[in-house]
Tab-separated table of C-alpha atoms in Angstrom:
chain	number	residue	atom	x	y	z
A	1	MET	CA	0.347	0.311	0.034
A	2	ASP	CA	1.139	3.419	-1.263
A	3	ILE	CA	-0.173	6.774	-1.106
A	4	PHE	CA	-2.141	6.451	-3.934
A	5	ASP	CA	-4.198	3.263	-2.024
A	6	VAL	CA	-4.474	5.514	0.708
A	7	ALA	CA	-6.390	8.386	-1.359
A	8	LYS	CA	-8.475	6.113	-3.203
A	9	GLY	CA	-9.500	4.476	-0.395
A	10	CYS	CA	-10.230	7.239	1.398
A	11	GLY	CA	-11.566	9.062	-1.753
A	12	VAL	CA	-9.888	12.141	-1.545
A	13	SER	CA	-6.798	13.301	-4.260
A	14	LYS	CA	-2.858	12.245	-2.997
A	15	SER	CA	-2.363	15.754	-2.040
A	16	THR	CA	-5.264	16.051	0.434
A	17	VAL	CA	-3.261	12.546	1.947
A	18	SER	CA	0.099	14.021	2.163
A	19	ARG	CA	-1.394	17.446	3.904
A	20	VAL	CA	-2.163	15.715	6.458
A	21	LEU	CA	0.642	13.309	6.866
A	22	ASN	CA	2.595	15.856	6.958
A	23	ASN	CA	-0.268	17.552	9.529
A	24	HIS	CA	-0.367	20.576	7.394
A	25	PRO	CA	-3.395	22.753	9.065
A	26	TYR	CA	-5.378	22.962	5.657
A	27	VAL	CA	-8.027	19.652	6.100
A	28	SER	CA	-11.699	19.817	7.741
A	29	GLU	CA	-11.189	17.399	11.136
A	30	ASN	CA	-13.178	15.388	10.040
A	31	THR	CA	-11.206	14.697	6.120
A	32	ARG	CA	-8.357	14.214	8.476
A	33	LYS	CA	-9.545	11.748	11.209
A	34	LYS	CA	-11.187	9.772	8.230
A	35	ILE	CA	-8.154	9.241	6.781
A	36	LEU	CA	-6.167	8.120	9.831
A	37	GLU	CA	-8.458	5.749	10.773
A	38	TYR	CA	-7.645	3.942	7.499
A	39	ILE	CA	-4.299	4.387	7.967
A	40	LYS	CA	-4.363	2.925	11.198
A	41	LYS	CA	-6.926	0.247	9.919
A	42	ASN	CA	-4.811	-0.614	7.081
A	43	ASN	CA	-1.416	-0.929	9.652
A	44	TYR	CA	-0.470	1.796	7.416
A	45	THR	CA	1.670	4.027	9.249
A	46	PRO	CA	2.768	7.977	8.434
A	47	ASN	CA	6.583	7.065	8.844
A	48	ASN	CA	6.230	4.958	5.342
A	49	ILE	CA	5.326	8.463	3.624
A	50	ALA	CA	8.016	9.809	5.912
A	51	THR	CA	10.895	7.118	3.999
A	52	TYR	CA	9.149	7.886	1.048
A	53	PHE	CA	9.761	11.352	1.304
A	54	ARG	CA	13.785	11.023	2.027
A	55	ASN	CA	14.239	8.891	-0.286
A	56	LYS	CA	13.943	10.682	-2.965
A	57	THR	CA	16.266	13.108	-2.680
A	58	THR	CA	18.216	14.641	-5.962
A	59	LYS	CA	19.437	17.291	-4.798
A	60	SER	CA	18.392	19.397	-7.502
A	61	ILE	CA	16.063	22.018	-8.379
A	62	ALA	CA	14.201	23.115	-10.589
A	63	ILE	CA	13.485	27.246	-11.645
A	64	SER	CA	10.456	27.751	-13.789
A	65	ILE	CA	10.493	31.270	-16.031
A	66	PRO	CA	8.590	32.685	-19.073
A	67	TYR	CA	11.798	34.042	-20.930
A	68	ILE	CA	15.548	33.664	-19.729
A	69	ASP	CA	16.370	36.893	-21.899
A	70	HIS	CA	13.882	39.098	-19.859
A	71	PRO	CA	15.714	40.795	-17.456
A	72	PHE	CA	14.166	40.683	-14.571
A	73	PHE	CA	13.804	36.655	-14.586
A	74	SER	CA	17.269	36.509	-16.142
A	75	ARG	CA	18.607	38.038	-12.707
A	76	LEU	CA	15.822	35.995	-10.409
A	77	SER	CA	17.046	32.708	-11.868
A	78	SER	CA	20.679	33.289	-11.769
A	79	GLU	CA	19.883	34.545	-8.207
A	80	ILE	CA	18.820	31.835	-6.894
A	81	SER	CA	21.144	29.648	-8.265
A	82	ARG	CA	24.101	31.130	-7.270
A	83	ASN	CA	22.301	30.355	-3.436
A	84	PHE	CA	21.253	26.686	-4.006
A	85	SER	CA	24.944	26.448	-5.000
A	86	THR	CA	26.419	27.165	-2.233
A	87	TYR	CA	24.662	25.073	-0.732
A	88	GLY	CA	24.876	22.211	-2.990
A	89	TYR	CA	22.117	21.618	-5.441
A	90	LYS	CA	21.388	21.993	-8.838
A	91	ALA	CA	19.115	24.428	-10.030
A	92	LEU	CA	17.772	23.689	-13.289
A	93	ILE	CA	16.103	26.174	-15.303
A	94	HIS	CA	13.386	25.754	-17.385
A	95	GLN	CA	11.293	28.512	-20.147
A	96	THR	CA	7.656	28.268	-20.217
A	97	PHE	CA	7.220	30.736	-22.667
A	98	CYS	CA	3.907	31.429	-21.317
A	99	SER	CA	2.406	28.120	-21.984
A	100	PRO	CA	0.819	25.630	-19.079
A	101	ILE	CA	2.110	22.441	-20.850
A	102	MET	CA	5.629	22.906	-20.644
A	103	GLU	CA	5.186	24.447	-17.060
A	104	GLU	CA	3.341	20.779	-16.283
A	105	GLU	CA	5.944	18.780	-18.252
A	106	ILE	CA	8.781	20.472	-14.915
A	107	LEU	CA	6.024	19.589	-12.836
A	108	LEU	CA	5.940	16.104	-13.850
A	109	SER	CA	10.067	15.785	-13.987
A	110	LEU	CA	8.171	17.058	-9.616
A	111	LYS	CA	6.153	13.161	-10.573
A	112	ARG	CA	8.828	11.248	-12.186
A	113	ASN	CA	11.113	12.060	-8.751
A	114	GLU	CA	13.993	13.518	-10.942
A	115	ILE	CA	13.786	17.112	-8.505
A	116	ASP	CA	12.985	17.514	-5.456
A	117	ALA	CA	11.433	21.195	-5.770
A	118	VAL	CA	10.227	23.197	-8.392
A	119	ILE	CA	9.803	27.359	-7.708
A	120	LEU	CA	7.667	28.621	-10.391
A	121	CYS	CA	8.555	32.867	-11.256
A	122	SER	CA	5.766	32.824	-12.929
A	123	VAL	CA	2.056	30.725	-13.425
A	124	GLU	CA	1.574	29.334	-15.513
A	125	ASN	CA	-1.498	27.477	-15.278
A	126	GLU	CA	-4.761	26.725	-12.395
A	127	TYR	CA	-3.854	25.746	-8.702
A	128	THR	CA	-6.534	23.327	-9.883
A	129	VAL	CA	-3.736	21.393	-11.842
A	130	ILE	CA	-0.236	22.657	-9.735
A	131	GLU	CA	-2.501	20.875	-6.788
A	132	GLU	CA	-2.159	17.126	-8.056
A	133	TYR	CA	2.009	17.603	-7.351
A	134	LEU	CA	2.058	18.973	-4.236
A	135	HIS	CA	2.847	15.393	-2.365
A	136	TYR	CA	5.868	14.594	-4.954
A	137	GLY	CA	7.930	17.643	-3.721
A	138	ILE	CA	8.243	21.419	-3.336
A	139	ILE	CA	6.618	23.951	-5.454
A	140	ILE	CA	7.105	27.685	-4.144
A	141	SER	CA	4.974	30.548	-6.232
A	142	SER	CA	8.028	33.791	-6.513
A	143	ASN	CA	6.988	37.097	-7.875
A	144	ASP	CA	3.654	35.843	-8.562
A	145	ALA	CA	-0.002	37.311	-7.478
A	146	TYR	CA	-0.466	33.410	-7.062
A	147	LEU	CA	-1.766	33.232	-3.370
A	148	ASN	CA	-3.633	29.551	-2.330
A	149	GLU	CA	-3.100	29.328	1.291
A	150	ASN	CA	-1.594	26.153	0.682
A	151	ILE	CA	1.842	26.912	-1.752
A	152	SER	CA	4.348	29.155	-0.371
A	153	ASN	CA	4.175	32.355	-2.116
A	154	PHE	CA	7.343	35.200	-2.099
A	155	HIS	CA	6.596	38.085	-4.433
A	156	PHE	CA	6.550	41.660	-4.685
A	157	ASP	CA	3.144	44.292	-4.074
A	158	GLU	CA	1.672	44.315	-7.970
A	159	THR	CA	-0.448	46.645	-7.517
A	160	GLU	CA	2.037	48.933	-5.560
A	161	ILE	CA	4.437	49.259	-7.389
A	162	GLY	CA	1.894	50.472	-10.870
A	163	TYR	CA	0.162	52.553	-7.675
A	164	LYS	CA	3.913	54.173	-6.956
A	165	ALA	CA	4.938	54.408	-10.629
A	166	THR	CA	2.119	56.468	-11.618
A	167	ASN	CA	1.876	58.233	-8.355
A	168	TYR	CA	5.980	59.558	-8.843
A	169	LEU	CA	5.081	60.333	-12.557
A	170	ILE	CA	1.794	62.464	-10.524
A	171	LYS	CA	4.079	64.445	-8.808
A	172	LYS	CA	6.296	65.870	-11.426
A	173	ASN	CA	2.328	67.406	-12.493
A	174	ILE	CA	1.871	65.168	-14.873
A	175	LYS	CA	-1.259	64.172	-16.141
A	176	HIS	CA	-1.192	62.296	-19.926
A	177	ILE	CA	0.938	59.170	-17.972
A	178	GLY	CA	0.824	55.715	-20.381
A	179	ILE	CA	1.827	52.647	-18.589
A	180	CYS	CA	3.762	49.563	-20.814
A	181	LEU	CA	3.119	46.154	-19.578
A	182	ASP	CA	4.827	42.729	-20.722
A	183	ASN	CA	2.334	39.528	-20.754
A	184	PRO	CA	-1.289	41.627	-20.319
A	185	PHE	CA	-2.666	38.113	-19.305
A	186	ASN	CA	-0.574	37.735	-16.101
A	187	SER	CA	-1.737	38.046	-12.936
A	188	GLY	CA	1.400	40.398	-11.707
A	189	GLN	CA	0.765	42.615	-14.882
A	190	GLN	CA	-2.776	42.815	-13.939
A	191	MET	CA	-2.159	44.255	-10.684
A	192	ARG	CA	0.198	46.568	-12.119
A	193	LEU	CA	-2.466	48.232	-14.025
A	194	TYR	CA	-4.872	47.539	-11.359
A	195	GLY	CA	-3.073	50.311	-8.934
A	196	TYR	CA	-2.240	52.143	-11.656
A	197	LYS	CA	-5.398	52.778	-12.486
A	198	LYS	CA	-5.679	53.656	-9.267
A	199	ALA	CA	-3.483	55.744	-8.897
A	200	LEU	CA	-5.303	57.932	-11.647
A	201	LYS	CA	-8.998	57.303	-10.563
A	202	GLU	CA	-7.741	58.831	-6.524
A	203	HIS	CA	-6.439	62.776	-8.732
A	204	GLY	CA	-9.094	63.076	-11.036
A	205	ILE	CA	-7.772	61.490	-14.283
A	206	THR	CA	-9.239	59.451	-16.825
A	207	HIS	CA	-7.385	56.345	-17.975
A	208	ASN	CA	-6.827	56.980	-22.183
A	209	GLU	CA	-6.906	53.614	-23.461
A	210	LYS	CA	-3.984	54.904	-26.594
A	211	LEU	CA	-1.198	55.039	-23.093
A	212	LEU	CA	-1.882	51.270	-22.492
A	213	PHE	CA	0.915	49.571	-24.636
A	214	THR	CA	1.721	45.767	-24.194
A	215	SER	CA	4.936	43.263	-25.410
A	216	ALA	CA	6.986	45.419	-23.704
A	217	PHE	CA	9.784	43.099	-22.678
A	218	SER	CA	13.267	44.231	-24.316
A	219	ILE	CA	15.379	48.032	-25.424
A	220	ILE	CA	13.658	47.047	-28.559
A	221	ASP	CA	9.624	46.950	-27.293
A	222	GLY	CA	11.039	50.284	-25.721
A	223	ILE	CA	11.953	52.098	-29.296
A	224	LYS	CA	8.766	50.441	-30.786
A	225	ILE	CA	6.543	51.632	-28.227
A	226	ALA	CA	8.755	55.016	-28.888
A	227	ASN	CA	7.891	55.384	-32.407
A	228	LYS	CA	4.595	54.379	-32.551
A	229	ILE	CA	4.559	56.917	-29.820
A	230	LYS	CA	5.756	59.619	-31.580
A	231	GLY	CA	4.171	58.377	-35.213
A	232	ASN	CA	0.774	58.364	-34.148
A	233	ASN	CA	1.492	62.019	-32.626
A	234	ILE	CA	0.565	60.892	-29.111
A	235	GLU	CA	0.320	62.820	-26.762
A	236	ILE	CA	1.956	61.922	-23.389
A	237	GLU	CA	4.224	63.340	-20.522
A	238	GLY	CA	5.301	60.195	-18.731
A	239	LEU	CA	5.129	56.224	-18.511
A	240	PHE	CA	5.627	53.964	-16.185
A	241	THR	CA	7.085	51.773	-18.587
A	242	GLY	CA	7.367	48.448	-16.209
A	243	ASN	CA	10.948	47.906	-16.480
A	244	ASP	CA	14.801	49.193	-16.994
A	245	HIS	CA	15.276	48.201	-20.279
A	246	VAL	CA	12.376	49.724	-22.065
A	247	SER	CA	12.589	52.479	-20.650
A	248	ALA	CA	16.297	52.696	-22.734
A	249	GLY	CA	14.983	52.110	-26.175
A	250	ILE	CA	12.205	54.895	-25.323
A	251	GLN	CA	14.323	57.372	-24.272
A	252	LYS	CA	16.364	56.288	-26.964
A	253	ILE	CA	13.866	57.914	-29.643
A	254	LEU	CA	12.452	60.473	-27.173
A	255	LYS	CA	14.929	61.692	-24.942
A	256	ASN	CA	13.934	64.142	-22.529
A	257	GLU	CA	10.602	64.805	-23.978
A	258	ILE	CA	8.924	62.358	-21.745
A	259	ILE	CA	9.810	61.013	-18.262
A	260	THR	CA	10.404	56.703	-17.564
A	261	ILE	CA	10.042	55.009	-14.759
A	262	GLY	CA	10.271	51.703	-14.929
A	263	THR	CA	11.813	48.321	-12.481
A	264	ASP	CA	14.677	46.319	-11.245
A	265	ASN	CA	17.159	49.032	-11.063
A	266	HIS	CA	19.368	47.581	-13.108
A	267	ASP	CA	22.742	48.639	-14.094
A	268	ILE	CA	21.212	49.722	-17.017
A	269	CYS	CA	19.453	53.055	-15.270
A	270	GLN	CA	23.577	54.107	-14.638
A	271	ILE	CA	24.911	53.985	-18.155
A	272	THR	CA	21.911	56.001	-20.092
A	273	ASN	CA	22.002	59.886	-20.448
A	274	PRO	CA	20.081	61.225	-18.361
A	275	LYS	CA	20.022	58.056	-15.695
A	276	LEU	CA	16.903	56.128	-15.544
A	277	ASN	CA	14.405	56.366	-13.218
A	278	SER	CA	13.522	52.893	-11.385
A	279	ILE	CA	12.009	51.057	-8.512
A	280	SER	CA	14.073	48.771	-6.950
A	281	LEU	CA	13.762	45.349	-5.307
A	282	PRO	CA	15.127	42.868	-3.379
A	283	ILE	CA	15.293	40.266	-5.659
A	284	SER	CA	18.846	39.112	-4.184
A	285	VAL	CA	16.749	38.711	-0.790
A	286	MET	CA	14.234	37.689	-1.650
A	287	ALA	CA	16.347	34.295	-3.653
A	288	GLN	CA	18.224	33.897	-0.128
A	289	ASP	CA	15.097	33.425	1.376
A	290	ILE	CA	12.856	31.261	-1.343
A	291	CYS	CA	16.493	29.053	-1.291
A	292	LEU	CA	16.337	28.784	3.042
A	293	HIS	CA	13.107	27.792	2.780
A	294	VAL	CA	13.188	24.908	0.561
A	295	ILE	CA	16.713	23.198	1.831
A	296	LYS	CA	14.126	23.459	5.541
A	297	CYS	CA	11.416	22.327	4.051
A	298	LEU	CA	13.843	19.622	2.503
A	299	ASN	CA	15.718	18.963	5.464
A	300	GLU	CA	12.828	17.686	7.906
A	301	ASN	CA	10.775	16.453	5.131
A	302	SER	CA	7.598	18.525	5.602
A	303	VAL	CA	5.671	21.441	4.176
A	304	ILE	CA	5.961	24.865	5.646
A	305	ILE	CA	3.657	27.787	4.061
A	306	VAL	CA	5.286	30.581	3.619
A	307	ASN	CA	3.507	34.317	2.299
A	308	LYS	CA	6.420	36.791	2.415
A	309	THR	CA	6.397	39.897	0.701
A	310	TYR	CA	8.483	41.826	-0.098
A	311	SER	CA	8.740	46.063	0.162
A	312	THR	CA	10.565	47.963	-2.666
A	313	THR	CA	11.515	52.372	-3.310
A	314	ILE	CA	12.228	54.236	-5.754
A	315	VAL	CA	15.604	55.149	-7.289
A	316	GLU	CA	15.305	58.853	-8.674
A	317	ASN	CA	18.179	59.648	-10.916
A	318	LYS	CA	18.880	63.948	-10.353
A	319	GLU	CA	17.996	65.476	-13.162
A	320	CYS	CA	14.221	64.774	-12.705
A	321	ALA	CA	14.186	65.195	-8.406
A	322	SER	CA	11.579	67.782	-7.930
């Protein structure tokens, strides 16, 4: 008998059995009692499951990102990998290209005992899909608005980022403010858009759909957006670009005609003229926390749920200071 038989015999999911055996709090008392009674009746002890988890150590961690050439995800995956290598773990970086199918292939690696944990830096699947893999190992959500009580989440407040960036521009007495999103269907990007609209509304500024730009990932994308603004004579004074590379591309074309603010406070902010405004994210701190949390869970053979939000700060170039 194994965990699958227990789940089938009790009429519950395998992840529910796993949560009971790991003394996870998010299981009803009736379900918990039913599972434990079934285990006792069939002489199946939780120690069997603990052995199952201990024997599946591979010292390999999968990091799932949408695109490796995206400035933010490139840095995040690099920082996470570096931290795990310090503790003797091998990090395997997988690109999903925003595909739920490709993300599930990574989760299948957890099921096949090829890895010990998966860090989802941008969640593509619904929770119902991911839930089926929870009992095979550790699954972490990082930098995504993907909130569920059964999955640890390390993230930035994306709504606050959108709100903070927009307010920064409003304080410059700017009225025509735009926003750039990379993947507009991503929950984190939607939260940024919400924060942007919230700030506009609080100051009596109407959102103009013409000032919403998508597919903004790179310097080249920033150049394309700037050319669109210039070619169509779009009235715009300020722009929350979403990332510093997009800001650099826009600045190359529009120069000082527009004030931008990005995120990540990337090194590129220091080499442009003028320097770029940005919202600094404590990526290295978050990466270290993720690493230590995963290792703690693996060492203790337990599921420890953490929901941690990191604060951000605005880094302003002196030319734009008021």
